[in-house]
Tab-separated table of C-alpha atoms and ligand atoms in Angstrom:
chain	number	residue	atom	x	y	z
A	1	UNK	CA	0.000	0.000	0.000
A	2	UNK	CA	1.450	3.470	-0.574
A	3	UNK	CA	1.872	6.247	1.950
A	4	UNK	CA	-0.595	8.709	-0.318
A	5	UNK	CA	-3.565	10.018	1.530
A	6	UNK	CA	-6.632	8.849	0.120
A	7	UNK	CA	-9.582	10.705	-1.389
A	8	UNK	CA	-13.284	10.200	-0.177
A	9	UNK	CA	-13.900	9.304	-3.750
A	10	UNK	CA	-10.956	6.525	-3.857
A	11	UNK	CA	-12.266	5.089	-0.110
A	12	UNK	CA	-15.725	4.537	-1.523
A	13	UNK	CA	-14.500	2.716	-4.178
A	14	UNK	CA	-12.174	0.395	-2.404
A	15	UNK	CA	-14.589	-0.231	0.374
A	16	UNK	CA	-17.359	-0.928	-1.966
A	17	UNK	CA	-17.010	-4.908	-2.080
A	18	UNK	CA	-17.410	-4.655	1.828
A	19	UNK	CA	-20.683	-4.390	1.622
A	20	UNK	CA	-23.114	-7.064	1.185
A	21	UNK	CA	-24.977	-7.438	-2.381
A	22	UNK	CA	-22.837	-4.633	-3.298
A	23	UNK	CA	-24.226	-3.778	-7.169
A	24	UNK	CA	-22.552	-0.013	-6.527
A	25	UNK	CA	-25.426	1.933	-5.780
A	26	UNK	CA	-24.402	2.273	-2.346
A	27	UNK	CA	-21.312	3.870	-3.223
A	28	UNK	CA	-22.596	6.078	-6.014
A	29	UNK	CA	-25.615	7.268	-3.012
A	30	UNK	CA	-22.725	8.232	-0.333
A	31	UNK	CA	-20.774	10.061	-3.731
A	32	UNK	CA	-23.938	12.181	-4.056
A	33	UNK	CA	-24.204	13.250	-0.163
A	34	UNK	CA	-20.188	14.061	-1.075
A	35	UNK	CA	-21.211	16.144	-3.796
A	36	UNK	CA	-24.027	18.199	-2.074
A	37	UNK	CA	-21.699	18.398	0.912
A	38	UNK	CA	-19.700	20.290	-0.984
A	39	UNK	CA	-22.447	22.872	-2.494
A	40	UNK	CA	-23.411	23.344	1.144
A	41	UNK	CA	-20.772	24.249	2.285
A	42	UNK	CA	-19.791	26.679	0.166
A	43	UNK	CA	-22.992	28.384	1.075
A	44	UNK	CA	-22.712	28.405	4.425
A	45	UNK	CA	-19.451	29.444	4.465
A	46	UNK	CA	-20.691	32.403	2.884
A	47	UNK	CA	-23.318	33.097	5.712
A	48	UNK	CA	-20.837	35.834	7.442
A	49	UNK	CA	-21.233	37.871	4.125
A	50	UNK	CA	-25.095	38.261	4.562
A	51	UNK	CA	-24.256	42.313	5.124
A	52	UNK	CA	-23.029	42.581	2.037
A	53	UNK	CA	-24.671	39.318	0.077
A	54	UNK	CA	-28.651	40.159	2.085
A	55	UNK	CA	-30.237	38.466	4.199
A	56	UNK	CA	-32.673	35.735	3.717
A	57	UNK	CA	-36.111	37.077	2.385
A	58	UNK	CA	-33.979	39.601	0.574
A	59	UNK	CA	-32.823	39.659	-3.448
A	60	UNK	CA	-29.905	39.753	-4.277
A	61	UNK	CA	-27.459	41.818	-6.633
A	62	UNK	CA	-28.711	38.972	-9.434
A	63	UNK	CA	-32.173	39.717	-9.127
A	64	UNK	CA	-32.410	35.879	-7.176
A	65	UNK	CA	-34.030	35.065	-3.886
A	66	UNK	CA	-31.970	34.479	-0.997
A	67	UNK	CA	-32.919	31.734	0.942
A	68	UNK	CA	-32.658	30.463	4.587
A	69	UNK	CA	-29.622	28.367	4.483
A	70	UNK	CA	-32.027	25.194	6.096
A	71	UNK	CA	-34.220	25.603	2.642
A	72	UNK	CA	-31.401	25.719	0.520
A	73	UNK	CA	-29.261	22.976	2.213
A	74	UNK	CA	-32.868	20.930	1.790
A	75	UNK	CA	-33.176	21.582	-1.860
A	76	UNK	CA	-29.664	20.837	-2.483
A	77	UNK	CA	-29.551	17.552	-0.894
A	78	UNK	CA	-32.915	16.387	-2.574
A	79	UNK	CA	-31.950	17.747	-5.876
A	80	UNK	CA	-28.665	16.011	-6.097
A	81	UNK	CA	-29.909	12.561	-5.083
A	82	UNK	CA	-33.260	13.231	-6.695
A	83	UNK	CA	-31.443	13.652	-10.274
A	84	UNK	CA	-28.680	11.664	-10.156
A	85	UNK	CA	-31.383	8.750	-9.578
A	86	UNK	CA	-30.270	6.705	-6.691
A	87	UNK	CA	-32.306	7.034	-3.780
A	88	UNK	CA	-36.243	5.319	-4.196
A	89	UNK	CA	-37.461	7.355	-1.072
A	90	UNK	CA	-36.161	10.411	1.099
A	91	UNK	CA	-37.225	12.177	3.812
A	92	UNK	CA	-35.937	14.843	5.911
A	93	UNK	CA	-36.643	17.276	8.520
A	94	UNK	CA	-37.537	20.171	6.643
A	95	UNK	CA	-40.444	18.310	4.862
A	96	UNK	CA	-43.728	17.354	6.580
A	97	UNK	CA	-43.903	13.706	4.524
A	98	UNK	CA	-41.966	12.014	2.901
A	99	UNK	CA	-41.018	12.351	-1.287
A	100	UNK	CA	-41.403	9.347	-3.352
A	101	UNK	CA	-39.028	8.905	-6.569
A	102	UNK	CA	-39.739	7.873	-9.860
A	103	UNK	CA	-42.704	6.539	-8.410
A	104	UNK	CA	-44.709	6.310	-11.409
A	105	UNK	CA	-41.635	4.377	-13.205
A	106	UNK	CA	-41.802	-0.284	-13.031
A	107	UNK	CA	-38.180	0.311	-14.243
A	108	UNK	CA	-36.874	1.914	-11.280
A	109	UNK	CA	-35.151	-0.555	-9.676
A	110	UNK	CA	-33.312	2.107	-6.451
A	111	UNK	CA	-33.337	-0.355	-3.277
A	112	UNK	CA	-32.286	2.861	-1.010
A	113	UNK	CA	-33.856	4.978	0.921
A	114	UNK	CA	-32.499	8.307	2.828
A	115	UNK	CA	-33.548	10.297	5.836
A	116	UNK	CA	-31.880	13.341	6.451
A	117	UNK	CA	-31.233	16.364	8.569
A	118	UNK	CA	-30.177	18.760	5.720
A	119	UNK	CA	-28.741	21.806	8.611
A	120	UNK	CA	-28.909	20.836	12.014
A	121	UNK	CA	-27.978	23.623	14.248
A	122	UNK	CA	-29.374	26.031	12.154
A	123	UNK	CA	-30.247	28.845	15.257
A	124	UNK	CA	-26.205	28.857	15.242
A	125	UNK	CA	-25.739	29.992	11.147
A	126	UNK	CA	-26.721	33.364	12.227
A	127	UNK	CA	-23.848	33.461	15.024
A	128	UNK	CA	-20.887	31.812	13.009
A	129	UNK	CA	-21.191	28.570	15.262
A	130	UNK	CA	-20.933	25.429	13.102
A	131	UNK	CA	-23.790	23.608	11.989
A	132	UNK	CA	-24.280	20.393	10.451
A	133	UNK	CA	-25.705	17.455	8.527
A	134	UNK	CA	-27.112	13.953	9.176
A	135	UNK	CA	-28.177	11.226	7.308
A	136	UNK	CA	-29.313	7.773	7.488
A	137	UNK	CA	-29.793	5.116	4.879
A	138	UNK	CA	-31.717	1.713	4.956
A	139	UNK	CA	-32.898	-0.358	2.266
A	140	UNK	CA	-36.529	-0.240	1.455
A	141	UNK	CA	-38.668	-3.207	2.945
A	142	UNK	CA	-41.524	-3.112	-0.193
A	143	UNK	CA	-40.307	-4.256	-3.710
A	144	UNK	CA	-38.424	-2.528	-5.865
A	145	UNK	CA	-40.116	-1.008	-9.293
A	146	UNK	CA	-43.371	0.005	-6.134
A	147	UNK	CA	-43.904	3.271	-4.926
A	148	UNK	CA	-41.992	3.939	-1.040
A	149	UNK	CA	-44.219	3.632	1.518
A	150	UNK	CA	-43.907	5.014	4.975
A	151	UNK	CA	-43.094	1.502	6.064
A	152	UNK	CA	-39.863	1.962	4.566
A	153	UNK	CA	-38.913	4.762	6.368
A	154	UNK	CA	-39.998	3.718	10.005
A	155	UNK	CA	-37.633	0.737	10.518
A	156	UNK	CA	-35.693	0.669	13.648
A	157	UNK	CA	-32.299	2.242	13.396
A	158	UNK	CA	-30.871	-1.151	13.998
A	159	UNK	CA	-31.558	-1.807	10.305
A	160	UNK	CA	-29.766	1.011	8.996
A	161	UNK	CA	-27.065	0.214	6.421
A	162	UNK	CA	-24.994	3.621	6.656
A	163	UNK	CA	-25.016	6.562	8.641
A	164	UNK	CA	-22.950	9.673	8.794
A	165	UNK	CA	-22.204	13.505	9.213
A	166	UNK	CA	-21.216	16.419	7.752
A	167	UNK	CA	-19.839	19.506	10.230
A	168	UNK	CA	-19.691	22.479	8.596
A	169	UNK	CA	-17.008	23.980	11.659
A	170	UNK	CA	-13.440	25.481	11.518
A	171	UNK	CA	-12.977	22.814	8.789
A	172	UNK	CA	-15.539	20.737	6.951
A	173	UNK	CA	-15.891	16.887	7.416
A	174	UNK	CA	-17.608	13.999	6.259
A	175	UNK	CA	-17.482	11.292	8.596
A	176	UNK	CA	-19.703	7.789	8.134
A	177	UNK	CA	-20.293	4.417	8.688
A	178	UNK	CA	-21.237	1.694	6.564
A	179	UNK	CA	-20.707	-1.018	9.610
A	180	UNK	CA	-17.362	-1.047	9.266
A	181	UNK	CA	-15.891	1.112	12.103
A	182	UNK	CA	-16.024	4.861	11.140
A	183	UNK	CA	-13.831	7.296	9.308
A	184	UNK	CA	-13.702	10.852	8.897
A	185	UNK	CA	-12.821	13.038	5.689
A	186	UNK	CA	-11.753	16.359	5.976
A	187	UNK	CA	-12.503	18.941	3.235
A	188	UNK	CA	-9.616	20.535	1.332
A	189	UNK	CA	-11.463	23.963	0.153
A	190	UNK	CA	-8.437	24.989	-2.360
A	191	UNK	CA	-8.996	22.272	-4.536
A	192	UNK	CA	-12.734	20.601	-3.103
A	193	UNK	CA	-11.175	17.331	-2.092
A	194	UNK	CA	-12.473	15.204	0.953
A	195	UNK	CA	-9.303	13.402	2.690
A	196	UNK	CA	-9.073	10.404	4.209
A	197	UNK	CA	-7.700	12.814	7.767
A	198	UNK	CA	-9.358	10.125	10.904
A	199	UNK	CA	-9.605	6.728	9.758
A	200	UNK	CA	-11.456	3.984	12.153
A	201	UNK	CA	-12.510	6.915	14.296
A	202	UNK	CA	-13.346	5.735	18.019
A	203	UNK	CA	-14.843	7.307	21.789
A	204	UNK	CA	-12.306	6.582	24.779
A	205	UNK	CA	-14.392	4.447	26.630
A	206	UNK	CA	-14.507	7.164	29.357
A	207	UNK	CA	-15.194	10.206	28.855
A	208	UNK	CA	-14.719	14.465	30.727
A	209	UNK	CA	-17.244	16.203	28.926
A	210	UNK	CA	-20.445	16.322	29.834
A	211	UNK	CA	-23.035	18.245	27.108
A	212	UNK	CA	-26.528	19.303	28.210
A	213	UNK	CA	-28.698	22.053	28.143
A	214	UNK	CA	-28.863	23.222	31.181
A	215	UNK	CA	-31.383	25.790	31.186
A	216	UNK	CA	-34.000	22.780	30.903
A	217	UNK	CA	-32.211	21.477	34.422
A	218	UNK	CA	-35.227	21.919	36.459
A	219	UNK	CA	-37.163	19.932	34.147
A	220	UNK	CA	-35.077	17.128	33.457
A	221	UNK	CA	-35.900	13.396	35.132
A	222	UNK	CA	-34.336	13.055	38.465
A	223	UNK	CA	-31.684	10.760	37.120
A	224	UNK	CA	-30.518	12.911	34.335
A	225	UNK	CA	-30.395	16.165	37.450
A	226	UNK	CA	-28.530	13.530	39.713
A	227	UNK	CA	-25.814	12.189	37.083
A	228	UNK	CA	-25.181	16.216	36.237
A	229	UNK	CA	-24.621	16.736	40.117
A	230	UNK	CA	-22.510	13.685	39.840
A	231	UNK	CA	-20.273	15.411	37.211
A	232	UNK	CA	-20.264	18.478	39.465
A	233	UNK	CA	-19.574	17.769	42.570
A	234	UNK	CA	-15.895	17.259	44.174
A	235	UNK	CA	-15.642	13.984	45.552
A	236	UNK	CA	-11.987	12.233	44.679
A	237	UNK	CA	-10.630	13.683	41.649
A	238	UNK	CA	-13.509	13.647	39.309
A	239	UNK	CA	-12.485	14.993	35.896
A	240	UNK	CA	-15.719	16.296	34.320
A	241	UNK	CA	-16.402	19.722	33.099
A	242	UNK	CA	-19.249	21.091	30.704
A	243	UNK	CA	-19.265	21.863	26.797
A	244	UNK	CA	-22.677	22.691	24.955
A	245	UNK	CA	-22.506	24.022	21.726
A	246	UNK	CA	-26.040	23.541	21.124
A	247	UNK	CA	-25.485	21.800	17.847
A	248	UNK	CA	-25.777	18.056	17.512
A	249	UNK	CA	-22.869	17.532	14.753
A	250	UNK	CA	-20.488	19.507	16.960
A	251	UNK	CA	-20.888	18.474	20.373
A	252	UNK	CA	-21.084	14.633	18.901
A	253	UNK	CA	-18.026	15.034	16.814
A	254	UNK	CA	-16.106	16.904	19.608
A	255	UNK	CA	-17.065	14.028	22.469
A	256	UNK	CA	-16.235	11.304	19.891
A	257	UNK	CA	-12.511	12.530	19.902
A	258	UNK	CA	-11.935	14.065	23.309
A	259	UNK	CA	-14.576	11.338	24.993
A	260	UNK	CA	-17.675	12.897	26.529
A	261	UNK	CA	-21.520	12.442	26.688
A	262	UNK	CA	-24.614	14.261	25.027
A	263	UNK	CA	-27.979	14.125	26.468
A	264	UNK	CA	-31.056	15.949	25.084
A	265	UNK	CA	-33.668	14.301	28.073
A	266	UNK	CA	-37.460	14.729	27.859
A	267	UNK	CA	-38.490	17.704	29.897
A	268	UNK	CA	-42.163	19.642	30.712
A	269	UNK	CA	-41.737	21.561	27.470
A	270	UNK	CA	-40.102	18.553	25.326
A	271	UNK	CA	-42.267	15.421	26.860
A	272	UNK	CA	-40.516	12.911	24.430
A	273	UNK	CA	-37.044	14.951	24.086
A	274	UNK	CA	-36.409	17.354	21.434
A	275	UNK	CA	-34.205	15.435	18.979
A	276	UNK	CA	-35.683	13.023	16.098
A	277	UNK	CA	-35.479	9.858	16.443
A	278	UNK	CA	-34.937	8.818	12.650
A	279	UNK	CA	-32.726	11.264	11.137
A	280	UNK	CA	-31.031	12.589	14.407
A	281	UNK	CA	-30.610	10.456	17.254
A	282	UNK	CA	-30.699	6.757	15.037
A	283	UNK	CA	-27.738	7.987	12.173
A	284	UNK	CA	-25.630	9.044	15.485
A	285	UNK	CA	-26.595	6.211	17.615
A	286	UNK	CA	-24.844	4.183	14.815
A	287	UNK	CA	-22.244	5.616	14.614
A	288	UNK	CA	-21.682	6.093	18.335
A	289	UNK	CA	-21.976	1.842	18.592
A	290	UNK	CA	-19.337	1.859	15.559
A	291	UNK	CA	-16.980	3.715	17.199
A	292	UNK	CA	-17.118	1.809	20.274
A	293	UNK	CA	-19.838	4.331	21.948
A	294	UNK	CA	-22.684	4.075	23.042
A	295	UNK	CA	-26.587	5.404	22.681
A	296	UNK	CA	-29.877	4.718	24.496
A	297	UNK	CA	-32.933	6.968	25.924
A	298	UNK	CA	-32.125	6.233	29.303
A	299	UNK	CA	-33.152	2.993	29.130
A	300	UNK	CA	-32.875	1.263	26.292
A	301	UNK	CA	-30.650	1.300	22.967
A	302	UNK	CA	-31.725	4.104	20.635
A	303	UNK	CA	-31.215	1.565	17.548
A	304	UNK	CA	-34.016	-0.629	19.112
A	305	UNK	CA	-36.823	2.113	19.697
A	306	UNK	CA	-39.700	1.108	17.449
A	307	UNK	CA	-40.713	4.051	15.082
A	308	UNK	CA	-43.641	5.019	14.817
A	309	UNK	CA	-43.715	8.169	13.185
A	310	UNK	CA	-41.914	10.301	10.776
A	311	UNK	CA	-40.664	13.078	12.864
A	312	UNK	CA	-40.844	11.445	16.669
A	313	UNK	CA	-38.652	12.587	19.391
A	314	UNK	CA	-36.995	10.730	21.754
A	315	UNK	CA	-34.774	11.264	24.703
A	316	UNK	CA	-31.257	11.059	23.939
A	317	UNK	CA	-27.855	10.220	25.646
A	318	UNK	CA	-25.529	8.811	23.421
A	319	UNK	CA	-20.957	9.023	23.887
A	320	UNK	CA	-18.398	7.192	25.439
A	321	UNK	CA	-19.424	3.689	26.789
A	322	UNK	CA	-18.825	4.196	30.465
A	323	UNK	CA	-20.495	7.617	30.540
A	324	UNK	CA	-23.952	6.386	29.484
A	325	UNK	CA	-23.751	3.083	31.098
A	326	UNK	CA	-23.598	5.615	34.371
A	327	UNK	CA	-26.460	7.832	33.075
A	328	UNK	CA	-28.723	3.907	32.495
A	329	UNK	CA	-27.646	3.455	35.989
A	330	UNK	CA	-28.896	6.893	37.540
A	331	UNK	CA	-32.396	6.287	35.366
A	332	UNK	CA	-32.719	3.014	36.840
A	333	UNK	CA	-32.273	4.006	40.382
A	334	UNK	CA	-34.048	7.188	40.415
A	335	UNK	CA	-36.118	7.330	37.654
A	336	UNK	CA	-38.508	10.244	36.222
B	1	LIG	P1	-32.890	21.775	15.043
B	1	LIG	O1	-33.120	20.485	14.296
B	1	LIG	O2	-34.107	22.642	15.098
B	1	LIG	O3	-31.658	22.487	14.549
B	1	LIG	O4	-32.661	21.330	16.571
B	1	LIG	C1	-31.681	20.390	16.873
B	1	LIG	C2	-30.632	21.044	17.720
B	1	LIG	C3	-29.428	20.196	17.971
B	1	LIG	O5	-28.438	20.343	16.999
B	1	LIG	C4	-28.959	20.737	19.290
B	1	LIG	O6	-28.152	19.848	19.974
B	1	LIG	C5	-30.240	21.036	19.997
B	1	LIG	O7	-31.194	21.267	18.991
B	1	LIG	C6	-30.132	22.253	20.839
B	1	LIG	O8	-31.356	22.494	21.454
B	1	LIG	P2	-31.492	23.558	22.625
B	1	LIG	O9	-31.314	24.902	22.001
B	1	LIG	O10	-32.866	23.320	23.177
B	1	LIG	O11	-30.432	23.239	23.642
B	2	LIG	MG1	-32.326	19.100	13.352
């Protein structure tokens, strides 16, 4: 093997006989998600210019609309996997049902479907904070050639067959999963190449950082407010300390390399949690179990939660192993 760093585009293709009944359309469906990456982030790189450029709601210099970056990043990622063909079925946050492709068309043989998160975050664009994307695959359930039907989309996030990220932060990366461990690309914007920068990405088993939103404390279950008083309080040499950024991507991507824990717990004003279970918490809970992490509501793996919805929320504590194991074993012993 040669020392040379490898492109996105180069991993895909050597990895592509990894995965089972591999006919290539996986490959060419994570290649489009690359592609749109891209476009996205050259928008929201952009978002510090919206003095100059206008704001959303505004026209601009060319006469054209500007957008809210969370539309555009949703019309980008639809378009590009919409056209290119691949995907039989997406959904995503930004649209109240899901879209159905080529439905009309026997011929249309797509096994794939996606659910995605086009700009998670997106109360931090405003503020320069990063933001990011998430995405899940899964291969449809009803035959090929048939229209999707939401029964393809509400399978357990146990069945998923990739997951993966984009942060849109001081650099951009791609990192995902196909169930092979996880690796992370980094984004070379000179030349718009994705590097190979953190192969077989993994959590420390334990973990310092603890990331909550602690505004919601006095509404959290009492074994969420005692595990945060566990972090906090001086007994021995306890090594915790507190980093929120308030944006999924980032505080996931940060605890996955420094080790840490992220919990977004049901509350009085968020009864089932805030996050969603299929194209937040699920695509993350994968990859947290990938990387040797872990991910449950409290009490029991994310990945096994049975959906029932589109957009359902569910509680969420997912990081390094020994961190949530300690959060299960608060829940258990004091409960709501
Ligand atoms: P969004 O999908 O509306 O962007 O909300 C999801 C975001 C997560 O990225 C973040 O971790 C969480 O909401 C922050 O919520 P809060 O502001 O309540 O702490
Ligand atoms: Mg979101």
């Amino acid at each position: 093997m040669s020392n040379k760093i490898q492109t996105l585009g180069e991993f895909i293709i050597e990895n592509q006989d990894s995965f089972q009944f591999s006919s290539g359309e996986l490959s060419r469906l994570i290649n489009s998600i690359r592609l749109a990456a891209k476009v996205v982030n050259h928008e929201v790189n952009k978002a510090g210019l919206v003095d100059i450029l206008g704001a959303a709601g505004d026209t601009n210099i060319q006469g054209e609309d500007q957008q809210k970056l969370d539309v555009y990043a949703n019309e980008k990622f639809i378009q590009t996997l919409t056209k290119r063909n691949i995907v039989c079925g997406i959904a995503s946050e930004e649209e109240d049902s899901f879209i159905s492709i080529n439905s009309q068309d026997e011929n249309h043989q797509n096994k794939y479907v996606v659910l995605i998160d086009p700009l998670d975050g997106s109360s931090n664009i405003d503020v320069n904070v990063s933001v990011g994307t998430i995405f899940s695959i899964y291969r449809r359930v009803t035959p090929v050639g048939t229209p999707v039907q939401l029964k393809d989309f509400l399978q357990k996030g146990s069945e998923q067959v990739a997951a993966g990220y984009v942060v849109y932060g001081t650099s951009t990366m791609l990192v995902y999963t196909t169930g092979h461990g996880v690796n992370g690309f980094t984004l070379n914007p000179a030349i718009g190449t994705f590097y190979l920068s953190h192969p077989k990405m993994e959590f420390p088993e334990d973990g310092t950082m603890y990331s909550v939103n602690e505004g919601n404390y006095l509404d959290f279950p009492l074994g969420i407010k005692k595990y945060i008083k566990y972090c906090q309080e001086e007994e021995g040499d306890r090594p915790y300390t507190s980093r929120y950024i308030g944006s999924l991507v980032s505080d996931f991507h940060r605890n996955m390399i420094k080790g840490g824990i992220y919990m977004y717990p049901k509350g009085s004003r968020n009864p089932d949690g805030k996050l969603r279970l299929l194209y937040e918490c699920n695509p993350m809970a994968f990859i947290a179990e990938q990387a040797n992490g872990k991910s449950s509501d409290g009490y029991i793996r994310t990945m096994d939660v049975e959906p029932t919805e589109l957009h359902q929320r569910v509680p969420f504590v997912c990081g390094s192993k020994n961190m949530v194991n300690k959060v299960e074993e608060f829940m258990r012993k004091y409960g709501e």
